[in-house]
Amino acid sequence: MATADPSPDDLTIDNLTSHVIKLSSNIENERLKFVFAKLIQYSHDFVRDTKLTTAEWEAAWQYLTAVGQDCTPDRQEMILLSDVLGISALVDAINNPTAPRATESSVLGPFHNHAHEFENGQSIASKGVIGEPMLIHGTVSDTQGKPLSGVAVDVWETNGNGFYDMQDPEKDGPDCRGIFHTDKDGKFALVGVRAVDYPIPHDGSVGVLLRLLNRSNVRPAHVHFVLQHPDCVRLTTALYSNDSVNVALDPVFGVKKSLIKQFTWSEDGEVAKKYSIDMLERADPGGKRTVGFWVLEHDFVLMRK
Ligand code: BEZ
Ligand code: FE
């Protein structure tokens, strides 16, 4: 325990911070000592810089109490708060520096969950799922361009209404998520649904904050991926649709230029047959009726350990 100064100076706006740091420093864990000294310093500087009023301080702790009370085993409002404040994206950027040519990372989000293993080419979407069919395929290689076989490619996305299976009270098992393995040429392929823009949970305290700050709650359409191989650094990332008007407004700051992709329209009946895709009829931008399916293709690059 820290020893008390026998004749302490009166604590003032100017000397309180160093006193709190001193009393919190009598520990052996150097990292903990360092992190807490910074936390105390920056939070005190924040209070001094903003001349925080008593009413504002009360509003802040009442808000943090409400965020805590919103948390349940299925709902992590604390993580969501970190996400919308950009802290999760900052931690991600600091801890996942990307080597030249390697695929960049993106936020994991709260909807990663247990998934079944599938064979390449199978569909992760249940029969009758809401959404337009999308073939998701590509390769995985290392930064030298060598294809990597046996990479576990864990994929998850919402259905065409913008809901993850975990958010759907009707669903009691995984849907629109699955784990695939790259073949000997580093290739993977699966069938899902065309990702759509969707709102992050906004019926709790984080929603209150987003409205207070006049911020969007809509994430641009995306598909999540976690790629793992014993010789490589695990990659958590996502691919975003360049069609989305929300790429620049992402409430959780996960979008990076290199992760923005075009979802293309294919009318290739042979490919549809190969992957058992139920082709969809739609009007193209010129109004002509076409039958086809969406395609998202990406070649991932992992860093070796
Ligand atoms: C998501 O993309 O699934 C997500 C990420 C951060 C917060 C909420 C949702
Ligand atoms: Fe998501």
mmCIF file of C-alpha atoms and ligand atoms in Angstrom:
data_model
loop_
_atom_site.group_PDB
_atom_site.id
_atom_site.type_symbol
_atom_site.label_atom_id
_atom_site.label_comp_id
_atom_site.label_asym_id
_atom_site.label_seq_id
_atom_site.Cartn_x
_atom_site.Cartn_y
_atom_site.Cartn_z
ATOM 1 C CA MET A 1 0.000 0.000 0.000
ATOM 2 C CA ALA A 2 1.234 3.555 -0.741
ATOM 3 C CA THR A 3 2.448 5.408 2.356
ATOM 4 C CA ALA A 4 0.596 8.628 3.134
ATOM 5 C CA ASP A 5 2.584 11.851 3.220
ATOM 6 C CA PRO A 6 2.643 12.840 6.945
ATOM 7 C CA SER A 7 1.967 16.502 6.088
ATOM 8 C CA PRO A 8 0.195 16.535 2.705
ATOM 9 C CA ASP A 9 -0.283 19.771 0.849
ATOM 10 C CA ASP A 10 -3.883 20.798 0.341
ATOM 11 C CA LEU A 11 -5.070 19.118 -2.840
ATOM 12 C CA THR A 12 -5.728 21.633 -5.598
ATOM 13 C CA ILE A 13 -6.766 21.672 -9.240
ATOM 14 C CA ASP A 14 -3.060 21.681 -10.101
ATOM 15 C CA ASN A 15 -1.588 19.043 -7.776
ATOM 16 C CA LEU A 16 -4.463 16.529 -7.407
ATOM 17 C CA THR A 17 -3.512 14.559 -10.541
ATOM 18 C CA SER A 18 0.088 13.840 -9.564
ATOM 19 C CA HIS A 19 -1.080 12.898 -6.055
ATOM 20 C CA VAL A 20 -3.641 10.357 -7.397
ATOM 21 C CA ILE A 21 -0.998 8.910 -9.757
ATOM 22 C CA LYS A 22 1.506 8.648 -6.896
ATOM 23 C CA LEU A 23 -0.946 6.787 -4.632
ATOM 24 C CA SER A 24 -1.803 4.429 -7.532
ATOM 25 C CA SER A 25 1.823 3.619 -8.446
ATOM 26 C CA ASN A 26 2.940 1.363 -5.632
ATOM 27 C CA ILE A 27 2.483 -1.840 -7.660
ATOM 28 C CA GLU A 28 4.899 -4.188 -9.387
ATOM 29 C CA ASN A 29 3.015 -4.641 -12.655
ATOM 30 C CA GLU A 30 4.764 -1.993 -14.793
ATOM 31 C CA ARG A 31 2.212 -2.120 -17.604
ATOM 32 C CA LEU A 32 -0.725 -1.639 -15.205
ATOM 33 C CA LYS A 33 1.113 1.214 -13.481
ATOM 34 C CA PHE A 34 1.793 2.896 -16.836
ATOM 35 C CA VAL A 35 -1.752 2.459 -18.209
ATOM 36 C CA PHE A 36 -3.411 3.757 -15.029
ATOM 37 C CA ALA A 37 -1.070 6.743 -14.743
ATOM 38 C CA LYS A 38 -2.060 7.713 -18.310
ATOM 39 C CA LEU A 39 -5.745 7.073 -17.662
ATOM 40 C CA ILE A 40 -5.704 9.293 -14.569
ATOM 41 C CA GLN A 41 -3.652 11.988 -16.328
ATOM 42 C CA TYR A 42 -5.825 12.157 -19.479
ATOM 43 C CA SER A 43 -9.152 11.943 -17.661
ATOM 44 C CA HIS A 44 -8.120 14.717 -15.250
ATOM 45 C CA ASP A 45 -6.851 16.815 -18.183
ATOM 46 C CA PHE A 46 -10.230 16.256 -19.880
ATOM 47 C CA VAL A 47 -12.103 17.544 -16.803
ATOM 48 C CA ARG A 48 -9.771 20.563 -16.531
ATOM 49 C CA ASP A 49 -9.811 21.363 -20.297
ATOM 50 C CA THR A 50 -13.593 21.197 -20.590
ATOM 51 C CA LYS A 51 -14.217 22.742 -17.151
ATOM 52 C CA LEU A 52 -16.740 19.934 -16.743
ATOM 53 C CA THR A 53 -19.778 21.102 -14.771
ATOM 54 C CA THR A 54 -21.260 19.082 -11.911
ATOM 55 C CA ALA A 55 -24.445 18.572 -13.960
ATOM 56 C CA GLU A 56 -22.396 17.221 -16.899
ATOM 57 C CA TRP A 57 -20.459 14.876 -14.610
ATOM 58 C CA GLU A 58 -23.747 13.543 -13.161
ATOM 59 C CA ALA A 59 -25.191 13.086 -16.659
ATOM 60 C CA ALA A 60 -22.044 11.172 -17.689
ATOM 61 C CA TRP A 61 -22.154 8.634 -14.847
ATOM 62 C CA GLN A 62 -25.926 8.227 -15.201
ATOM 63 C CA TYR A 63 -25.337 7.496 -18.886
ATOM 64 C CA LEU A 64 -22.570 4.945 -18.177
ATOM 65 C CA THR A 65 -24.829 3.281 -15.579
ATOM 66 C CA ALA A 66 -27.565 2.969 -18.233
ATOM 67 C CA VAL A 67 -25.090 1.457 -20.729
ATOM 68 C CA GLY A 68 -24.104 -1.153 -18.127
ATOM 69 C CA GLN A 69 -27.743 -1.909 -17.344
ATOM 70 C CA ASP A 70 -28.451 -2.485 -21.071
ATOM 71 C CA CYS A 71 -25.892 -5.330 -21.164
ATOM 72 C CA THR A 72 -27.129 -8.929 -21.195
ATOM 73 C CA PRO A 73 -25.378 -12.138 -22.317
ATOM 74 C CA ASP A 74 -26.812 -11.454 -25.815
ATOM 75 C CA ARG A 75 -26.304 -7.723 -25.865
ATOM 76 C CA GLN A 76 -22.940 -6.028 -25.332
ATOM 77 C CA GLU A 77 -23.842 -2.344 -25.099
ATOM 78 C CA MET A 78 -20.391 -1.531 -23.629
ATOM 79 C CA ILE A 79 -18.644 -2.901 -26.733
ATOM 80 C CA LEU A 80 -21.136 -1.049 -28.917
ATOM 81 C CA LEU A 81 -20.265 2.187 -27.085
ATOM 82 C CA SER A 82 -16.559 1.537 -27.736
ATOM 83 C CA ASP A 83 -17.443 0.843 -31.407
ATOM 84 C CA VAL A 84 -19.391 4.086 -32.001
ATOM 85 C CA LEU A 85 -16.713 6.157 -30.229
ATOM 86 C CA GLY A 86 -14.129 4.747 -32.668
ATOM 87 C CA ILE A 87 -12.144 3.125 -29.838
ATOM 88 C CA SER A 88 -12.592 -0.423 -31.194
ATOM 89 C CA ALA A 89 -11.375 0.718 -34.651
ATOM 90 C CA LEU A 90 -8.357 2.438 -33.043
ATOM 91 C CA VAL A 91 -7.420 -0.641 -30.968
ATOM 92 C CA ASP A 92 -7.841 -2.746 -34.125
ATOM 93 C CA ALA A 93 -5.590 -0.419 -36.169
ATOM 94 C CA ILE A 94 -2.862 -0.311 -33.501
ATOM 95 C CA ASN A 95 -2.836 -4.061 -32.927
ATOM 96 C CA ASN A 96 -3.129 -5.185 -36.540
ATOM 97 C CA PRO A 97 -0.525 -3.333 -38.581
ATOM 98 C CA THR A 98 -0.785 -4.528 -42.163
ATOM 99 C CA ALA A 99 2.290 -5.555 -44.139
ATOM 100 C CA PRO A 100 2.458 -4.298 -47.753
ATOM 101 C CA ARG A 101 0.110 -6.394 -49.954
ATOM 102 C CA ALA A 102 -1.651 -8.053 -46.945
ATOM 103 C CA THR A 103 -5.430 -7.682 -46.591
ATOM 104 C CA GLU A 104 -6.392 -5.002 -44.072
ATOM 105 C CA SER A 105 -8.396 -5.808 -40.953
ATOM 106 C CA SER A 106 -11.821 -4.507 -39.945
ATOM 107 C CA VAL A 107 -13.915 -4.569 -36.756
ATOM 108 C CA LEU A 108 -15.231 -7.949 -35.559
ATOM 109 C CA GLY A 109 -18.564 -6.626 -34.269
ATOM 110 C CA PRO A 110 -20.816 -8.418 -31.773
ATOM 111 C CA PHE A 111 -22.428 -10.932 -34.162
ATOM 112 C CA HIS A 112 -19.624 -13.456 -34.646
ATOM 113 C CA ASN A 113 -20.925 -16.776 -33.343
ATOM 114 C CA HIS A 114 -20.620 -20.541 -33.543
ATOM 115 C CA ALA A 115 -20.944 -21.785 -37.162
ATOM 116 C CA HIS A 116 -21.058 -25.180 -38.875
ATOM 117 C CA GLU A 117 -18.335 -26.372 -41.254
ATOM 118 C CA PHE A 118 -19.293 -26.567 -44.941
ATOM 119 C CA GLU A 119 -17.772 -28.001 -48.122
ATOM 120 C CA ASN A 120 -16.664 -25.450 -50.726
ATOM 121 C CA GLY A 121 -19.563 -24.409 -52.936
ATOM 122 C CA GLN A 122 -22.297 -25.042 -50.352
ATOM 123 C CA SER A 123 -24.814 -22.431 -49.254
ATOM 124 C CA ILE A 124 -24.724 -20.780 -45.804
ATOM 125 C CA ALA A 125 -28.276 -19.467 -46.304
ATOM 126 C CA SER A 126 -31.159 -21.697 -45.209
ATOM 127 C CA LYS A 127 -33.901 -22.611 -47.709
ATOM 128 C CA GLY A 128 -36.391 -19.769 -48.012
ATOM 129 C CA VAL A 129 -34.067 -17.228 -46.376
ATOM 130 C CA ILE A 130 -34.889 -13.625 -47.233
ATOM 131 C CA GLY A 131 -32.354 -12.195 -49.680
ATOM 132 C CA GLU A 132 -30.945 -12.268 -53.209
ATOM 133 C CA PRO A 133 -28.433 -15.069 -53.919
ATOM 134 C CA MET A 134 -24.755 -14.114 -53.946
ATOM 135 C CA LEU A 135 -21.758 -16.274 -54.834
ATOM 136 C CA ILE A 136 -18.853 -15.360 -52.546
ATOM 137 C CA HIS A 137 -15.518 -16.709 -53.729
ATOM 138 C CA GLY A 138 -11.812 -16.022 -54.056
ATOM 139 C CA THR A 139 -8.390 -17.161 -53.027
ATOM 140 C CA VAL A 140 -6.138 -16.897 -49.996
ATOM 141 C CA SER A 141 -2.381 -16.512 -50.432
ATOM 142 C CA ASP A 142 0.608 -15.221 -48.459
ATOM 143 C CA THR A 143 2.317 -11.887 -49.135
ATOM 144 C CA GLN A 144 4.735 -13.640 -51.545
ATOM 145 C CA GLY A 145 1.729 -14.713 -53.655
ATOM 146 C CA LYS A 146 1.916 -18.396 -52.626
ATOM 147 C CA PRO A 147 -1.585 -19.936 -52.420
ATOM 148 C CA LEU A 148 -2.472 -21.183 -48.943
ATOM 149 C CA SER A 149 -4.447 -24.421 -48.667
ATOM 150 C CA GLY A 150 -6.409 -25.418 -45.567
ATOM 151 C CA VAL A 151 -7.162 -21.848 -44.471
ATOM 152 C CA ALA A 152 -10.305 -21.787 -42.296
ATOM 153 C CA VAL A 153 -12.536 -19.092 -43.802
ATOM 154 C CA ASP A 154 -15.239 -18.179 -41.278
ATOM 155 C CA VAL A 155 -17.951 -16.083 -42.982
ATOM 156 C CA TRP A 156 -21.055 -14.388 -41.550
ATOM 157 C CA GLU A 157 -23.605 -11.877 -42.784
ATOM 158 C CA THR A 158 -27.172 -10.703 -42.245
ATOM 159 C CA ASN A 159 -30.118 -11.980 -44.244
ATOM 160 C CA GLY A 160 -31.610 -9.701 -46.922
ATOM 161 C CA ASN A 161 -33.632 -7.880 -44.250
ATOM 162 C CA GLY A 162 -30.485 -6.847 -42.405
ATOM 163 C CA PHE A 163 -30.846 -9.203 -39.414
ATOM 164 C CA TYR A 164 -28.230 -11.612 -38.079
ATOM 165 C CA ASP A 165 -29.588 -15.032 -37.071
ATOM 166 C CA MET A 166 -28.951 -14.122 -33.395
ATOM 167 C CA GLN A 167 -31.319 -11.162 -33.701
ATOM 168 C CA ASP A 168 -34.130 -13.251 -35.179
ATOM 169 C CA PRO A 169 -36.390 -14.775 -32.466
ATOM 170 C CA GLU A 170 -37.643 -17.309 -35.060
ATOM 171 C CA LYS A 171 -34.132 -18.752 -35.572
ATOM 172 C CA ASP A 172 -32.709 -21.185 -33.042
ATOM 173 C CA GLY A 173 -29.598 -22.197 -35.003
ATOM 174 C CA PRO A 174 -26.926 -20.690 -37.223
ATOM 175 C CA ASP A 175 -27.985 -19.129 -40.541
ATOM 176 C CA CYS A 176 -25.998 -17.054 -43.021
ATOM 177 C CA ARG A 177 -22.757 -18.118 -41.351
ATOM 178 C CA GLY A 178 -20.338 -20.973 -41.986
ATOM 179 C CA ILE A 179 -16.728 -22.135 -41.988
ATOM 180 C CA PHE A 180 -15.025 -23.216 -45.231
ATOM 181 C CA HIS A 181 -11.482 -24.395 -46.007
ATOM 182 C CA THR A 182 -9.384 -23.335 -48.962
ATOM 183 C CA ASP A 183 -8.488 -26.118 -51.416
ATOM 184 C CA LYS A 184 -4.985 -27.031 -52.658
ATOM 185 C CA ASP A 185 -4.958 -23.911 -54.896
ATOM 186 C CA GLY A 186 -5.998 -21.613 -52.046
ATOM 187 C CA LYS A 187 -9.545 -21.272 -53.415
ATOM 188 C CA PHE A 188 -12.816 -21.055 -51.480
ATOM 189 C CA ALA A 189 -16.410 -20.585 -52.637
ATOM 190 C CA LEU A 190 -19.810 -20.406 -51.004
ATOM 191 C CA VAL A 191 -23.309 -19.172 -51.661
ATOM 192 C CA GLY A 192 -24.891 -16.564 -49.405
ATOM 193 C CA VAL A 193 -27.210 -13.610 -49.885
ATOM 194 C CA ARG A 194 -26.459 -10.160 -51.213
ATOM 195 C CA ALA A 195 -25.415 -8.169 -48.137
ATOM 196 C CA VAL A 196 -27.586 -5.142 -47.377
ATOM 197 C CA ASP A 197 -27.169 -1.979 -45.295
ATOM 198 C CA TYR A 198 -28.518 -2.485 -41.765
ATOM 199 C CA PRO A 199 -28.782 -0.495 -38.537
ATOM 200 C CA ILE A 200 -26.630 -1.440 -35.540
ATOM 201 C CA PRO A 201 -28.736 -1.973 -32.379
ATOM 202 C CA HIS A 202 -30.078 1.505 -31.575
ATOM 203 C CA ASP A 203 -32.931 0.856 -29.156
ATOM 204 C CA GLY A 204 -30.610 1.252 -26.135
ATOM 205 C CA SER A 205 -28.223 3.811 -24.652
ATOM 206 C CA VAL A 206 -25.921 3.804 -27.683
ATOM 207 C CA GLY A 207 -28.910 4.736 -29.877
ATOM 208 C CA VAL A 208 -29.574 7.671 -27.516
ATOM 209 C CA LEU A 209 -25.977 8.849 -27.996
ATOM 210 C CA LEU A 210 -26.088 8.515 -31.805
ATOM 211 C CA ARG A 211 -29.257 10.639 -31.923
ATOM 212 C CA LEU A 212 -27.722 13.210 -29.551
ATOM 213 C CA LEU A 213 -24.720 13.508 -31.891
ATOM 214 C CA ASN A 214 -26.902 13.506 -35.038
ATOM 215 C CA ARG A 215 -25.072 10.380 -36.262
ATOM 216 C CA SER A 216 -26.150 7.589 -38.588
ATOM 217 C CA ASN A 217 -26.817 4.131 -37.122
ATOM 218 C CA VAL A 218 -26.609 2.359 -40.504
ATOM 219 C CA ARG A 219 -23.655 0.146 -41.422
ATOM 220 C CA PRO A 220 -22.893 -0.154 -45.154
ATOM 221 C CA ALA A 221 -23.649 -3.597 -46.659
ATOM 222 C CA HIS A 222 -20.813 -5.990 -45.808
ATOM 223 C CA VAL A 223 -19.774 -9.599 -45.335
ATOM 224 C CA HIS A 224 -17.563 -10.532 -42.356
ATOM 225 C CA PHE A 225 -14.577 -12.900 -42.512
ATOM 226 C CA VAL A 226 -12.135 -14.423 -40.036
ATOM 227 C CA LEU A 227 -9.274 -16.273 -41.769
ATOM 228 C CA GLN A 228 -7.022 -18.656 -39.851
ATOM 229 C CA HIS A 229 -4.027 -20.742 -40.877
ATOM 230 C CA PRO A 230 -1.444 -22.254 -38.501
ATOM 231 C CA ASP A 231 1.481 -20.439 -40.213
ATOM 232 C CA CYS A 232 -0.257 -17.055 -40.564
ATOM 233 C CA VAL A 233 -1.497 -14.158 -38.466
ATOM 234 C CA ARG A 234 -5.248 -14.516 -37.896
ATOM 235 C CA LEU A 235 -7.162 -11.948 -39.948
ATOM 236 C CA THR A 236 -10.524 -10.432 -38.930
ATOM 237 C CA THR A 237 -11.946 -8.362 -41.738
ATOM 238 C CA ALA A 238 -15.016 -7.512 -43.841
ATOM 239 C CA LEU A 239 -15.771 -6.583 -47.441
ATOM 240 C CA TYR A 240 -18.038 -3.585 -48.063
ATOM 241 C CA SER A 241 -20.294 -2.804 -51.026
ATOM 242 C CA ASN A 242 -19.284 0.200 -53.119
ATOM 243 C CA ASP A 243 -22.997 0.667 -53.915
ATOM 244 C CA SER A 244 -23.776 1.704 -50.365
ATOM 245 C CA VAL A 245 -24.363 5.380 -49.652
ATOM 246 C CA ASN A 246 -23.303 4.621 -46.064
ATOM 247 C CA VAL A 247 -19.620 3.747 -46.602
ATOM 248 C CA ALA A 248 -18.516 7.217 -45.492
ATOM 249 C CA LEU A 249 -20.917 7.320 -42.535
ATOM 250 C CA ASP A 250 -20.180 3.921 -40.964
ATOM 251 C CA PRO A 251 -21.165 4.331 -37.284
ATOM 252 C CA VAL A 252 -18.392 1.920 -36.179
ATOM 253 C CA PHE A 253 -15.592 3.104 -38.533
ATOM 254 C CA GLY A 254 -14.806 -0.321 -40.033
ATOM 255 C CA VAL A 255 -14.594 0.689 -43.704
ATOM 256 C CA LYS A 256 -11.208 0.929 -45.431
ATOM 257 C CA LYS A 257 -10.747 1.785 -49.121
ATOM 258 C CA SER A 258 -9.031 -1.545 -49.866
ATOM 259 C CA LEU A 259 -12.056 -3.426 -48.444
ATOM 260 C CA ILE A 260 -14.668 -1.735 -50.667
ATOM 261 C CA LYS A 261 -15.817 -4.078 -53.437
ATOM 262 C CA GLN A 262 -18.281 -4.140 -56.304
ATOM 263 C CA PHE A 263 -21.024 -6.770 -55.981
ATOM 264 C CA THR A 264 -21.346 -7.781 -59.658
ATOM 265 C CA TRP A 265 -24.368 -9.276 -61.446
ATOM 266 C CA SER A 266 -23.815 -12.538 -63.331
ATOM 267 C CA GLU A 267 -26.160 -14.218 -65.812
ATOM 268 C CA ASP A 268 -23.921 -17.302 -66.128
ATOM 269 C CA GLY A 269 -26.309 -20.268 -65.985
ATOM 270 C CA GLU A 270 -23.436 -22.801 -65.907
ATOM 271 C CA VAL A 271 -21.997 -21.247 -62.744
ATOM 272 C CA ALA A 272 -25.490 -21.030 -61.211
ATOM 273 C CA LYS A 273 -25.947 -24.757 -61.933
ATOM 274 C CA LYS A 274 -22.518 -25.641 -60.504
ATOM 275 C CA TYR A 275 -23.388 -23.969 -57.178
ATOM 276 C CA SER A 276 -27.153 -24.840 -57.223
ATOM 277 C CA ILE A 277 -28.049 -21.142 -57.191
ATOM 278 C CA ASP A 278 -31.719 -20.281 -57.733
ATOM 279 C CA MET A 279 -31.374 -17.514 -60.311
ATOM 280 C CA LEU A 280 -33.307 -14.338 -59.649
ATOM 281 C CA GLU A 281 -35.202 -12.130 -62.094
ATOM 282 C CA ARG A 282 -34.619 -8.421 -61.811
ATOM 283 C CA ALA A 283 -34.623 -5.268 -63.919
ATOM 284 C CA ASP A 284 -31.137 -3.978 -64.728
ATOM 285 C CA PRO A 285 -30.430 -0.219 -64.320
ATOM 286 C CA GLY A 286 -31.687 0.292 -67.912
ATOM 287 C CA GLY A 287 -35.013 -1.414 -67.092
ATOM 288 C CA LYS A 288 -34.247 -4.640 -69.035
ATOM 289 C CA ARG A 289 -35.378 -7.848 -67.258
ATOM 290 C CA THR A 290 -32.473 -10.208 -66.587
ATOM 291 C CA VAL A 291 -32.063 -13.486 -64.722
ATOM 292 C CA GLY A 292 -28.947 -14.033 -62.655
ATOM 293 C CA PHE A 293 -27.244 -13.798 -59.275
ATOM 294 C CA TRP A 294 -24.787 -11.553 -57.424
ATOM 295 C CA VAL A 295 -21.056 -12.235 -57.128
ATOM 296 C CA LEU A 296 -18.551 -11.028 -54.547
ATOM 297 C CA GLU A 297 -15.006 -12.040 -55.439
ATOM 298 C CA HIS A 298 -11.936 -11.276 -53.353
ATOM 299 C CA ASP A 299 -8.381 -12.536 -53.068
ATOM 300 C CA PHE A 300 -7.222 -12.382 -49.460
ATOM 301 C CA VAL A 301 -3.564 -12.064 -48.495
ATOM 302 C CA LEU A 302 -2.360 -13.260 -45.071
ATOM 303 C CA MET A 303 0.848 -12.328 -43.270
ATOM 304 C CA ARG A 304 3.061 -15.237 -42.245
ATOM 305 C CA LYS A 305 3.920 -15.398 -38.502
HETATM 306 C C1 BEZ B 1 -21.332 -5.633 -37.342
HETATM 307 O O1 BEZ B 1 -20.878 -5.318 -38.413
HETATM 308 O O2 BEZ B 1 -21.849 -6.740 -37.249
HETATM 309 C C2 BEZ B 1 -21.278 -4.659 -36.193
HETATM 310 C C3 BEZ B 1 -20.062 -4.092 -35.850
HETATM 311 C C4 BEZ B 1 -20.010 -3.218 -34.762
HETATM 312 C C5 BEZ B 1 -21.168 -2.917 -34.065
HETATM 313 C C6 BEZ B 1 -22.384 -3.491 -34.439
HETATM 314 C C7 BEZ B 1 -22.440 -4.365 -35.523
HETATM 315 FE FE FE B 2 -21.971 -6.797 -39.586
#
